[in-house]
Short mmCIF file of N, CA and C in Angstrom, two decimals:
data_model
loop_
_atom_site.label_atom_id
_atom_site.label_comp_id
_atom_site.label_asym_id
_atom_site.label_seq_id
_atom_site.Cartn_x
_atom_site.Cartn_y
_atom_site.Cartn_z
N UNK R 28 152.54 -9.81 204.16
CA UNK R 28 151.97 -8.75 204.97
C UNK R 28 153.08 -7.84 205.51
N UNK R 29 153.98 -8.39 206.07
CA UNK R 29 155.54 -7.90 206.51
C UNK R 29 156.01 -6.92 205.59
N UNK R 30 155.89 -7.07 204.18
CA UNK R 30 156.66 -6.61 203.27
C UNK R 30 155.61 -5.18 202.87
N UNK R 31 154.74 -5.38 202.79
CA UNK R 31 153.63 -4.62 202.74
C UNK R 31 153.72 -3.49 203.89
N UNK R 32 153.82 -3.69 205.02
CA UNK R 32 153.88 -2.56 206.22
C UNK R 32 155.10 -2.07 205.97
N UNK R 33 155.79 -2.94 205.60
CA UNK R 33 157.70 -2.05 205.10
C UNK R 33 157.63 -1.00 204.19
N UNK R 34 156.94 -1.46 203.27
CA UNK R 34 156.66 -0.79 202.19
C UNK R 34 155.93 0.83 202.63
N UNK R 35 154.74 0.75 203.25
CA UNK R 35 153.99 1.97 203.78
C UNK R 35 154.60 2.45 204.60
N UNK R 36 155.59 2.27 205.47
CA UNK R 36 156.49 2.83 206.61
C UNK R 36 156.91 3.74 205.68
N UNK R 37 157.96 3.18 204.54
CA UNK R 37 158.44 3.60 204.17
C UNK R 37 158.64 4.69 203.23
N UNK R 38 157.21 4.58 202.54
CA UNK R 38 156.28 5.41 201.93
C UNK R 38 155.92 6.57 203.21
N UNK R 39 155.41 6.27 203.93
CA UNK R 39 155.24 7.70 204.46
C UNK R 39 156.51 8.29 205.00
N UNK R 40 157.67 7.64 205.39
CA UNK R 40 158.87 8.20 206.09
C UNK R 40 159.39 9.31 204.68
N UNK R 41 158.90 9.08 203.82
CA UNK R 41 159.47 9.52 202.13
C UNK R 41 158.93 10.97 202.34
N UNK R 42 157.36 10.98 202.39
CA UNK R 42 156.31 11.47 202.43
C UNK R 42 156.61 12.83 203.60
N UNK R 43 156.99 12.50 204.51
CA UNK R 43 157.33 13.15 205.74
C UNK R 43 158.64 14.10 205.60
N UNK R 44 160.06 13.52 204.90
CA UNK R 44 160.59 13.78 204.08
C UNK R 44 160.53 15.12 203.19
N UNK R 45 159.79 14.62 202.72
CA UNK R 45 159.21 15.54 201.30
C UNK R 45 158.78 17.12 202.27
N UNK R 46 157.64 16.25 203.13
CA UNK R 46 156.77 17.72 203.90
C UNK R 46 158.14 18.92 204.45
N UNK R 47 158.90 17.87 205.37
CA UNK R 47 159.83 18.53 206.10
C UNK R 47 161.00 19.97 205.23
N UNK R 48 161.33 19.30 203.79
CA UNK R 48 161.79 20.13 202.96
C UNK R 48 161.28 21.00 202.74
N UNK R 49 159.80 21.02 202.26
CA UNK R 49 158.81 21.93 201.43
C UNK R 49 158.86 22.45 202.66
N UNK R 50 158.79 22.70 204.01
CA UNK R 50 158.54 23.86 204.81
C UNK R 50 160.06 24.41 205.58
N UNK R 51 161.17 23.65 205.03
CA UNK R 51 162.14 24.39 205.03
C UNK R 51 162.29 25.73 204.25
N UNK R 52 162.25 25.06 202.78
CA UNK R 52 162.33 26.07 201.81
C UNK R 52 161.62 27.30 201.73
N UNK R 53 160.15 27.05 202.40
CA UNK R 53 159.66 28.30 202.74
C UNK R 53 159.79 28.66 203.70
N UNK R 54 160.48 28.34 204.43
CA UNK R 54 160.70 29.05 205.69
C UNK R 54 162.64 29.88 205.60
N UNK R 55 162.84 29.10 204.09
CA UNK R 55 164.35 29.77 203.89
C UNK R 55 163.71 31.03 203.20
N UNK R 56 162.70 31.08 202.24
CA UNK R 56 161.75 32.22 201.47
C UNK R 56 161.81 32.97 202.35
N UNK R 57 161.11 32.58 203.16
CA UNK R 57 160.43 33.77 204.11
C UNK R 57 162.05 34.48 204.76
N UNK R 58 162.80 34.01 204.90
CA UNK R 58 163.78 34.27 205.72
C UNK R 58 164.75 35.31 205.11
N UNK R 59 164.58 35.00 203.53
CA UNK R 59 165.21 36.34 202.70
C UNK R 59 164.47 37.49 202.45
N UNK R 60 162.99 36.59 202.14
CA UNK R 60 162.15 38.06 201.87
C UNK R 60 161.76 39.07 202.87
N UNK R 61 161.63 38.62 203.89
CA UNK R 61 160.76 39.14 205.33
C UNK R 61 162.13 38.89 206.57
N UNK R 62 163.34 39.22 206.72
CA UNK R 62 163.92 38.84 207.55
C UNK R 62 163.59 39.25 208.81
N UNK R 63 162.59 40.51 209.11
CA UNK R 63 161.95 41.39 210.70
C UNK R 63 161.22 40.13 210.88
N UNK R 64 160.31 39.15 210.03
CA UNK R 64 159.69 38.16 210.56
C UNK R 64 160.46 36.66 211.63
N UNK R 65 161.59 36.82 210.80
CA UNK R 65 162.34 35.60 211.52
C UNK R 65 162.52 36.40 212.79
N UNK R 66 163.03 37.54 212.93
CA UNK R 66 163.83 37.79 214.34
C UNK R 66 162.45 38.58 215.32
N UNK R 67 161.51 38.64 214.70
CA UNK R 67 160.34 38.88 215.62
C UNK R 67 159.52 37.46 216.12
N UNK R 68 160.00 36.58 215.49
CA UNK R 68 159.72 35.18 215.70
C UNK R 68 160.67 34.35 216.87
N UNK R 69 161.73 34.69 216.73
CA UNK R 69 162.83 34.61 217.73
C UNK R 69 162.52 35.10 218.98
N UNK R 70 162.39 36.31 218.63
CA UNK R 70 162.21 37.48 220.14
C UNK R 70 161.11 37.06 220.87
N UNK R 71 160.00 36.42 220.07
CA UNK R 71 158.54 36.27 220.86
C UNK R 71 159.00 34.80 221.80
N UNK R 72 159.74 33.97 220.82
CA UNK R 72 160.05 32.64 221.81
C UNK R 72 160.75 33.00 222.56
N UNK R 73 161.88 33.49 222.53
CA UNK R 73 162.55 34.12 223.90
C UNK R 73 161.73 34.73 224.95
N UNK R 74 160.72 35.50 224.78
CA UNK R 74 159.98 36.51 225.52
C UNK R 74 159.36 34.58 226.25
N UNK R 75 158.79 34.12 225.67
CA UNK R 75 157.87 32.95 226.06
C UNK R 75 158.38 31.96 227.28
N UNK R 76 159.60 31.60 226.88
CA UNK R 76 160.94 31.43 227.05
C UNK R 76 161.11 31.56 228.27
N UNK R 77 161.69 32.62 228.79
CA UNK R 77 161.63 33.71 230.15
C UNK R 77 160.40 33.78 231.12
N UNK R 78 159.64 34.19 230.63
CA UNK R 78 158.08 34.15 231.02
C UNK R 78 157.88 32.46 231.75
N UNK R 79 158.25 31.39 231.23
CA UNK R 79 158.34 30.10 231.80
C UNK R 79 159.25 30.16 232.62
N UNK R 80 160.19 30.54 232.73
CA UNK R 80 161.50 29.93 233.40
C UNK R 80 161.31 30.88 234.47
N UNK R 81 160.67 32.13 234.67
CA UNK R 81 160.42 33.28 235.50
C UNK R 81 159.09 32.90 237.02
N UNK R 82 158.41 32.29 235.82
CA UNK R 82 157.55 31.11 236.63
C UNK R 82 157.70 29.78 237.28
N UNK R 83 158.85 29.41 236.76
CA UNK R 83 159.41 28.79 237.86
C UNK R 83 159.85 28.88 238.67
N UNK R 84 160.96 29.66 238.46
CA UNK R 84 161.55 30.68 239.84
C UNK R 84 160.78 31.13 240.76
N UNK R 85 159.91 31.55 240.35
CA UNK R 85 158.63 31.98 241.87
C UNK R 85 158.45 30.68 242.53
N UNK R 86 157.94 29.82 241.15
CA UNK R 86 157.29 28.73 242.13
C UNK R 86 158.29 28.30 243.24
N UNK R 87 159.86 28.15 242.73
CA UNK R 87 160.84 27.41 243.84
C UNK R 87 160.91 28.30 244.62
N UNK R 88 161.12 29.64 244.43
CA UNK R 88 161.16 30.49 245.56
C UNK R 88 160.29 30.28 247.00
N UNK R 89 158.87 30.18 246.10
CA UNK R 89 157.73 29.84 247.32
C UNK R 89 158.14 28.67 248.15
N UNK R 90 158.48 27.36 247.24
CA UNK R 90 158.81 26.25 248.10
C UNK R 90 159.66 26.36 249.18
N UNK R 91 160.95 27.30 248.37
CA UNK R 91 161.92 27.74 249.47
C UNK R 91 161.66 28.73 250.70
N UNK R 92 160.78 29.89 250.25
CA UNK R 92 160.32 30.16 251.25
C UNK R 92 159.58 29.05 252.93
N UNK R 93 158.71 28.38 252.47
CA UNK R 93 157.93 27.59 252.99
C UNK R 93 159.00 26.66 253.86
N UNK R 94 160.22 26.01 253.47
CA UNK R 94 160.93 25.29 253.50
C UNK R 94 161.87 25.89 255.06
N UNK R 95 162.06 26.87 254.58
CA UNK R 95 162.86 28.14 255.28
C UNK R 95 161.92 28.31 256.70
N UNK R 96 160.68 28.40 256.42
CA UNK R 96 159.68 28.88 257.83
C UNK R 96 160.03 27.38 258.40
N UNK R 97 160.03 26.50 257.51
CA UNK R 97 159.74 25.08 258.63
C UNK R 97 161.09 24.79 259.39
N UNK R 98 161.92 25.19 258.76
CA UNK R 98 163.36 24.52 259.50
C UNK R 98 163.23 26.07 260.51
N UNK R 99 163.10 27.31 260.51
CA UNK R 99 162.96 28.47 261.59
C UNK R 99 161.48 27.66 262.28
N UNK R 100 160.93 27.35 262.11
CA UNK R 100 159.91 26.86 263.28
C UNK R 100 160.18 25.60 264.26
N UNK R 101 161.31 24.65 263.56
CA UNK R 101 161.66 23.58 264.05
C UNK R 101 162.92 23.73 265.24
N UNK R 102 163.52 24.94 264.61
CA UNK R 102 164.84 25.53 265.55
C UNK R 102 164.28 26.05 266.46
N UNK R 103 162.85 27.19 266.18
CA UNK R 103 162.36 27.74 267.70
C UNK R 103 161.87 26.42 268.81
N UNK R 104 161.94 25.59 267.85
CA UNK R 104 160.65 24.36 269.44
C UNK R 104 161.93 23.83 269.73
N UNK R 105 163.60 23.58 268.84
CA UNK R 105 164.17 22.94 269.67
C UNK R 105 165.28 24.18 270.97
N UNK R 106 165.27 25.15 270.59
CA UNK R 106 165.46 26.21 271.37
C UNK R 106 165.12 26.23 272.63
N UNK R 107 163.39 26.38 272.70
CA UNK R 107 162.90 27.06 273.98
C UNK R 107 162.94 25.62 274.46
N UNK R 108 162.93 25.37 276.47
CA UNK R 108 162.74 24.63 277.01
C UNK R 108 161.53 23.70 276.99
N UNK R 109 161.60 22.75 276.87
CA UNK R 109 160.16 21.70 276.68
C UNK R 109 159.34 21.67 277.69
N UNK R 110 157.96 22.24 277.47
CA UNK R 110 157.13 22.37 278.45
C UNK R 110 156.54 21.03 278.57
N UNK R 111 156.37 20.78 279.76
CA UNK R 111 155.87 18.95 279.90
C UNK R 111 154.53 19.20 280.04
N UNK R 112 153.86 18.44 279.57
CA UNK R 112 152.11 19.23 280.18
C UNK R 112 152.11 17.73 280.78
N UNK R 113 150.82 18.01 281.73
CA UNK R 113 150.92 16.84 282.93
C UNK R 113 149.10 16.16 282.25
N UNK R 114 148.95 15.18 282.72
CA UNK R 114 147.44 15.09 282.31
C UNK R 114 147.66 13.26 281.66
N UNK R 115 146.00 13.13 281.03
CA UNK R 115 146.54 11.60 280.44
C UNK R 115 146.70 11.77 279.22
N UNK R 116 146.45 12.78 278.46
CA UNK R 116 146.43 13.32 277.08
C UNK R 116 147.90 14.08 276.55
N UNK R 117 148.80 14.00 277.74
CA UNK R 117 150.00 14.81 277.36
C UNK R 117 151.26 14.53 276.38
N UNK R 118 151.24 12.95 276.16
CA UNK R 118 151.73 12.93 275.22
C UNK R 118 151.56 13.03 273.70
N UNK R 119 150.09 12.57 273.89
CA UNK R 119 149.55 13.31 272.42
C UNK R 119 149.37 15.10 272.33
N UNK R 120 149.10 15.38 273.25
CA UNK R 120 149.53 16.75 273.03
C UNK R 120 150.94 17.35 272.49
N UNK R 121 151.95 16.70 273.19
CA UNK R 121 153.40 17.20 272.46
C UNK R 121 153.94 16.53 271.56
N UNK R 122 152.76 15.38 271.01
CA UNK R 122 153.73 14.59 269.33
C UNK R 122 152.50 15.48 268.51
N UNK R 123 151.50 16.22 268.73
CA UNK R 123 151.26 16.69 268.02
C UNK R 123 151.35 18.27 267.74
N UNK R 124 152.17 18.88 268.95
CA UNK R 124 152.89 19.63 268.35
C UNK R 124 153.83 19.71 267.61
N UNK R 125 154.48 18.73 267.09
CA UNK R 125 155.53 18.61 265.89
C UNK R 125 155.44 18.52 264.84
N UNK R 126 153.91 18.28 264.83
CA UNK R 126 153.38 17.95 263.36
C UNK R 126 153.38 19.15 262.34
N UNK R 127 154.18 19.14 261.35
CA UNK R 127 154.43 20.52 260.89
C UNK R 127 152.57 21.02 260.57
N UNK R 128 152.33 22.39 259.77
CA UNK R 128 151.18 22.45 258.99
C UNK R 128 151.24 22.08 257.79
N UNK R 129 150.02 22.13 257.04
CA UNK R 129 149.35 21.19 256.00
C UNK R 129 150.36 22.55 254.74
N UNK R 130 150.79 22.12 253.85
CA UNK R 130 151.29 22.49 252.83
C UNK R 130 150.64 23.51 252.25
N UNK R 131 150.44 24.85 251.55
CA UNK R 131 149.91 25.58 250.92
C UNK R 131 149.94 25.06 249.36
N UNK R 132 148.72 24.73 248.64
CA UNK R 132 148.76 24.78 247.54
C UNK R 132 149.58 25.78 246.60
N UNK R 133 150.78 25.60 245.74
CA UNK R 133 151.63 26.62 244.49
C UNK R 133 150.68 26.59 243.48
#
């Protein structure tokens, strides 16, 4: 049975082989006959390329933005003088002013 699955591995690794050439060669064809195709093929992945990596950049930007308000919101509360509120509820009142806000969905 062993020898048998060796065998078909191996057979298709051949097979795969084979495919991988046959779409070299036409893709070396294409590359003499049509060369505006290769480099308009290039240009579009690049364009694609950019377009991703451009979208990321926003996205970190946003994070950084967001990131940026929280450490400027954390400097204003340690800044101004701590207002004590008096009452039986006052310490939950000022641990829950620290609680940053809820994250904006990116």
């Amino acid at each position: 049975v062993r020898l048998g699955v060796d065998q078909c591995i191996q057979k298709f690794l051949d097979v795969a082989r084979q495919t991988e050439c046959f779409f070299l060669q036409k893709r070396l064809q294409l590359s003499v006959q049509k060369p505006e195709q290769v480099i308009k093929e290039d240009v579009s992945e690049l364009r694609n390329e950019l377009q991703r990596k451009e979208a990321l950049i926003q996205k970190h930007l946003g994070k950084l933005r967001h990131w940026q308000q929280v450490l400027e919101d954390i400097s204003v509360q340690h800044k101004k003088p701590a207002e004590m509120p008096q009452g039986p509820l006052a310490y939950l009142e000022q641990a829950s002013a620290n609680i940053p806000a809820p994250m904006k969905p990116t």
